[in-house]
């Protein structure tokens, strides 16, 4: 994203994003990035704490969603709604912890891009192959043009 004079805007020059709680109250969420880092290279890091909330993004902005997962138990996170048409799933994978002990859980990581103006809903379910969801995760996404 370029500023007025054709220079990349830094995160310090960009207002913090806002998310909305389940009860409709807007909350200010400070972003986690180093000062002076260009906004195009910055990716929001989201986790279980945003379950049931709404996030507002601008078109082209990317974010990463990380949820704890332990595939050795038979449970895995599955995407049941991918946020389209507002969002596009860019990457999907598992991140093992540094220790790497057998049977130890890790994190499932998805990378999304705000593709176009509009609204979408990302829904995940933590299930075994043939069973009911043990947990669910929902995130509403609003993308400004």
PDB file of C-alpha atoms in Angstrom:
ATOM      1  CA  UNK A   1       0.000   0.000   0.000  1.00  0.00           C
ATOM      2  CA  UNK A   2       1.529   3.297  -1.039  1.00  0.00           C
ATOM      3  CA  UNK A   3       1.150   6.590   0.733  1.00  0.00           C
ATOM      4  CA  UNK A   4       0.596  10.026  -0.791  1.00  0.00           C
ATOM      5  CA  UNK A   5       4.080  10.437  -2.226  1.00  0.00           C
ATOM      6  CA  UNK A   6       4.485   6.939  -3.657  1.00  0.00           C
ATOM      7  CA  UNK A   7       6.325   5.596  -0.611  1.00  0.00           C
ATOM      8  CA  UNK A   8       5.330   2.445   1.240  1.00  0.00           C
ATOM      9  CA  UNK A   9       3.320   3.248   4.351  1.00  0.00           C
ATOM     10  CA  UNK A  10       4.694   1.805   7.540  1.00  0.00           C
ATOM     11  CA  UNK A  11       2.615   0.154  10.203  1.00  0.00           C
ATOM     12  CA  UNK A  12       3.175   3.158  12.460  1.00  0.00           C
ATOM     13  CA  UNK A  13       1.329   5.292   9.876  1.00  0.00           C
ATOM     14  CA  UNK A  14      -1.567   2.856   9.577  1.00  0.00           C
ATOM     15  CA  UNK A  15      -4.449   2.864  12.068  1.00  0.00           C
ATOM     16  CA  UNK A  16      -4.847  -0.320  14.142  1.00  0.00           C
ATOM     17  CA  UNK A  17      -7.434  -2.808  12.930  1.00  0.00           C
ATOM     18  CA  UNK A  18     -10.632  -3.227  14.862  1.00  0.00           C
ATOM     19  CA  UNK A  19     -12.562  -6.351  15.700  1.00  0.00           C
ATOM     20  CA  UNK A  20     -16.089  -6.610  16.945  1.00  0.00           C
ATOM     21  CA  UNK A  21     -17.087  -8.805  19.863  1.00  0.00           C
ATOM     22  CA  UNK A  22     -20.106 -11.077  19.886  1.00  0.00           C
ATOM     23  CA  UNK A  23     -22.052  -8.373  21.709  1.00  0.00           C
ATOM     24  CA  UNK A  24     -21.457  -5.725  19.059  1.00  0.00           C
ATOM     25  CA  UNK A  25     -18.833  -3.751  20.983  1.00  0.00           C
ATOM     26  CA  UNK A  26     -15.870  -2.649  18.915  1.00  0.00           C
ATOM     27  CA  UNK A  27     -12.478  -3.249  20.459  1.00  0.00           C
ATOM     28  CA  UNK A  28      -9.167  -1.748  19.432  1.00  0.00           C
ATOM     29  CA  UNK A  29      -6.586  -4.418  18.699  1.00  0.00           C
ATOM     30  CA  UNK A  30      -2.968  -3.327  18.430  1.00  0.00           C
ATOM     31  CA  UNK A  31      -1.020  -4.995  15.669  1.00  0.00           C
ATOM     32  CA  UNK A  32       2.196  -6.919  16.329  1.00  0.00           C
ATOM     33  CA  UNK A  33       4.942  -5.734  13.999  1.00  0.00           C
ATOM     34  CA  UNK A  34       8.281  -4.018  14.158  1.00  0.00           C
ATOM     35  CA  UNK A  35       8.367  -0.303  13.694  1.00  0.00           C
ATOM     36  CA  UNK A  36       9.148   0.815  10.162  1.00  0.00           C
ATOM     37  CA  UNK A  37       8.267  -2.487   8.510  1.00  0.00           C
ATOM     38  CA  UNK A  38       6.321  -1.947   5.280  1.00  0.00           C
ATOM     39  CA  UNK A  39       2.605  -2.746   5.511  1.00  0.00           C
ATOM     40  CA  UNK A  40       2.730  -4.990   2.433  1.00  0.00           C
ATOM     41  CA  UNK A  41       5.123  -7.328   4.244  1.00  0.00           C
ATOM     42  CA  UNK A  42       3.094  -7.419   7.451  1.00  0.00           C
ATOM     43  CA  UNK A  43       0.721 -10.292   8.122  1.00  0.00           C
ATOM     44  CA  UNK A  44      -1.803 -10.286  10.979  1.00  0.00           C
ATOM     45  CA  UNK A  45      -1.390 -13.221  13.371  1.00  0.00           C
ATOM     46  CA  UNK A  46      -4.748 -14.473  14.693  1.00  0.00           C
ATOM     47  CA  UNK A  47      -5.532 -17.352  17.057  1.00  0.00           C
ATOM     48  CA  UNK A  48      -8.348 -18.840  19.200  1.00  0.00           C
ATOM     49  CA  UNK A  49      -8.833 -15.495  20.960  1.00  0.00           C
ATOM     50  CA  UNK A  50     -10.769 -14.072  17.964  1.00  0.00           C
ATOM     51  CA  UNK A  51     -13.329 -16.918  17.884  1.00  0.00           C
ATOM     52  CA  UNK A  52     -16.829 -15.542  17.262  1.00  0.00           C
ATOM     53  CA  UNK A  53     -15.639 -12.038  16.379  1.00  0.00           C
ATOM     54  CA  UNK A  54     -15.437  -9.885  13.271  1.00  0.00           C
ATOM     55  CA  UNK A  55     -12.267  -8.540  11.684  1.00  0.00           C
ATOM     56  CA  UNK A  56     -12.104  -5.628   9.243  1.00  0.00           C
ATOM     57  CA  UNK A  57      -9.458  -5.679   6.509  1.00  0.00           C
ATOM     58  CA  UNK A  58      -8.609  -3.849   3.314  1.00  0.00           C
ATOM     59  CA  UNK A  59      -8.447  -5.619  -0.049  1.00  0.00           C
ATOM     60  CA  UNK A  60      -5.083  -7.311  -0.556  1.00  0.00           C
ATOM     61  CA  UNK A  61      -4.258  -7.555   3.154  1.00  0.00           C
ATOM     62  CA  UNK A  62      -3.252 -11.024   4.404  1.00  0.00           C
ATOM     63  CA  UNK A  63      -3.648 -12.711   7.764  1.00  0.00           C
ATOM     64  CA  UNK A  64      -2.615 -15.975   9.334  1.00  0.00           C
ATOM     65  CA  UNK A  65      -4.927 -18.019  11.560  1.00  0.00           C
ATOM     66  CA  UNK A  66      -3.330 -20.509  13.976  1.00  0.00           C
ATOM     67  CA  UNK A  67      -5.318 -23.076  15.985  1.00  0.00           C
ATOM     68  CA  UNK A  68      -3.857 -25.732  18.300  1.00  0.00           C
ATOM     69  CA  UNK A  69      -4.173 -29.267  16.921  1.00  0.00           C
ATOM     70  CA  UNK A  70      -2.980 -32.772  17.856  1.00  0.00           C
ATOM     71  CA  UNK A  71      -3.419 -35.115  14.867  1.00  0.00           C
ATOM     72  CA  UNK A  72      -2.128 -38.109  16.868  1.00  0.00           C
ATOM     73  CA  UNK A  73      -5.475 -38.119  18.733  1.00  0.00           C
ATOM     74  CA  UNK A  74      -7.379 -38.472  15.455  1.00  0.00           C
ATOM     75  CA  UNK A  75      -8.732 -34.924  15.665  1.00  0.00           C
ATOM     76  CA  UNK A  76      -8.008 -32.363  12.946  1.00  0.00           C
ATOM     77  CA  UNK A  77      -9.273 -28.903  12.062  1.00  0.00           C
ATOM     78  CA  UNK A  78     -11.382 -28.884   8.901  1.00  0.00           C
ATOM     79  CA  UNK A  79     -12.490 -25.797   6.976  1.00  0.00           C
ATOM     80  CA  UNK A  80     -16.287 -25.804   6.645  1.00  0.00           C
ATOM     81  CA  UNK A  81     -16.567 -22.235   5.257  1.00  0.00           C
ATOM     82  CA  UNK A  82     -13.568 -20.503   3.672  1.00  0.00           C
ATOM     83  CA  UNK A  83     -14.654 -16.855   3.848  1.00  0.00           C
ATOM     84  CA  UNK A  84     -15.395 -16.494   0.147  1.00  0.00           C
ATOM     85  CA  UNK A  85     -16.000 -14.297  -1.743  1.00  0.00           C
ATOM     86  CA  UNK A  86     -14.311 -11.749   0.566  1.00  0.00           C
ATOM     87  CA  UNK A  87     -11.332 -13.998   1.413  1.00  0.00           C
ATOM     88  CA  UNK A  88      -9.188 -16.516  -0.408  1.00  0.00           C
ATOM     89  CA  UNK A  89      -7.353 -19.377   1.290  1.00  0.00           C
ATOM     90  CA  UNK A  90      -3.694 -19.039   0.267  1.00  0.00           C
ATOM     91  CA  UNK A  91      -1.920 -21.669   2.375  1.00  0.00           C
ATOM     92  CA  UNK A  92      -2.875 -24.504   4.737  1.00  0.00           C
ATOM     93  CA  UNK A  93      -0.504 -26.601   6.851  1.00  0.00           C
ATOM     94  CA  UNK A  94       0.609 -28.065  10.184  1.00  0.00           C
ATOM     95  CA  UNK A  95       3.371 -26.561  12.310  1.00  0.00           C
ATOM     96  CA  UNK A  96       5.060 -28.969  14.734  1.00  0.00           C
ATOM     97  CA  UNK A  97       6.595 -27.636  17.957  1.00  0.00           C
ATOM     98  CA  UNK A  98      10.370 -27.228  18.205  1.00  0.00           C
ATOM     99  CA  UNK A  99      10.819 -30.172  20.599  1.00  0.00           C
ATOM    100  CA  UNK A 100       9.222 -32.625  18.157  1.00  0.00           C
ATOM    101  CA  UNK A 101       8.347 -35.424  20.613  1.00  0.00           C
ATOM    102  CA  UNK A 102       6.153 -38.211  19.159  1.00  0.00           C
ATOM    103  CA  UNK A 103       2.439 -37.720  19.841  1.00  0.00           C
ATOM    104  CA  UNK A 104       2.900 -34.090  20.770  1.00  0.00           C
ATOM    105  CA  UNK A 105       0.438 -31.627  19.302  1.00  0.00           C
ATOM    106  CA  UNK A 106       1.235 -28.540  17.306  1.00  0.00           C
ATOM    107  CA  UNK A 107      -0.677 -25.900  15.387  1.00  0.00           C
ATOM    108  CA  UNK A 108      -2.720 -25.897  12.202  1.00  0.00           C
ATOM    109  CA  UNK A 109      -1.995 -22.722  10.242  1.00  0.00           C
ATOM    110  CA  UNK A 110      -4.032 -21.140   7.441  1.00  0.00           C
ATOM    111  CA  UNK A 111      -3.072 -18.049   5.475  1.00  0.00           C
ATOM    112  CA  UNK A 112      -5.907 -15.988   3.983  1.00  0.00           C
ATOM    113  CA  UNK A 113      -5.946 -12.954   1.680  1.00  0.00           C
ATOM    114  CA  UNK A 114      -8.680 -10.331   1.636  1.00  0.00           C
ATOM    115  CA  UNK A 115      -9.594 -10.657  -2.042  1.00  0.00           C
ATOM    116  CA  UNK A 116     -12.437  -8.227  -2.662  1.00  0.00           C
ATOM    117  CA  UNK A 117     -14.782  -5.867  -0.887  1.00  0.00           C
ATOM    118  CA  UNK A 118     -17.605  -7.625   0.895  1.00  0.00           C
ATOM    119  CA  UNK A 119     -18.267  -9.990   3.754  1.00  0.00           C
ATOM    120  CA  UNK A 120     -17.370 -13.582   4.417  1.00  0.00           C
ATOM    121  CA  UNK A 121     -17.363 -16.110   7.201  1.00  0.00           C
ATOM    122  CA  UNK A 122     -14.574 -18.522   8.080  1.00  0.00           C
ATOM    123  CA  UNK A 123     -15.735 -21.606   9.945  1.00  0.00           C
ATOM    124  CA  UNK A 124     -13.642 -24.506  11.216  1.00  0.00           C
ATOM    125  CA  UNK A 125     -14.566 -27.711  13.023  1.00  0.00           C
ATOM    126  CA  UNK A 126     -12.240 -29.877  15.114  1.00  0.00           C
ATOM    127  CA  UNK A 127     -13.393 -33.411  14.343  1.00  0.00           C
ATOM    128  CA  UNK A 128     -12.353 -36.985  13.858  1.00  0.00           C
ATOM    129  CA  UNK A 129     -12.916 -38.448  10.397  1.00  0.00           C
ATOM    130  CA  UNK A 130     -16.389 -39.800  11.153  1.00  0.00           C
ATOM    131  CA  UNK A 131     -17.600 -37.909  14.164  1.00  0.00           C
ATOM    132  CA  UNK A 132     -19.191 -34.820  15.584  1.00  0.00           C
ATOM    133  CA  UNK A 133     -17.189 -31.661  16.073  1.00  0.00           C
ATOM    134  CA  UNK A 134     -15.469 -31.487  19.448  1.00  0.00           C
ATOM    135  CA  UNK A 135     -14.925 -27.736  18.943  1.00  0.00           C
ATOM    136  CA  UNK A 136     -15.786 -25.099  16.389  1.00  0.00           C
ATOM    137  CA  UNK A 137     -14.220 -21.785  15.381  1.00  0.00           C
ATOM    138  CA  UNK A 138     -15.931 -18.902  13.576  1.00  0.00           C
ATOM    139  CA  UNK A 139     -14.539 -15.610  12.277  1.00  0.00           C
ATOM    140  CA  UNK A 140     -16.549 -13.025  10.335  1.00  0.00           C
ATOM    141  CA  UNK A 141     -14.537 -11.020   7.820  1.00  0.00           C
ATOM    142  CA  UNK A 142     -15.437  -7.618   6.391  1.00  0.00           C
ATOM    143  CA  UNK A 143     -13.252  -6.347   3.548  1.00  0.00           C
ATOM    144  CA  UNK A 144     -13.264  -2.687   2.536  1.00  0.00           C
ATOM    145  CA  UNK A 145     -12.464  -1.889  -1.093  1.00  0.00           C
TER     146      UNK A 145
END
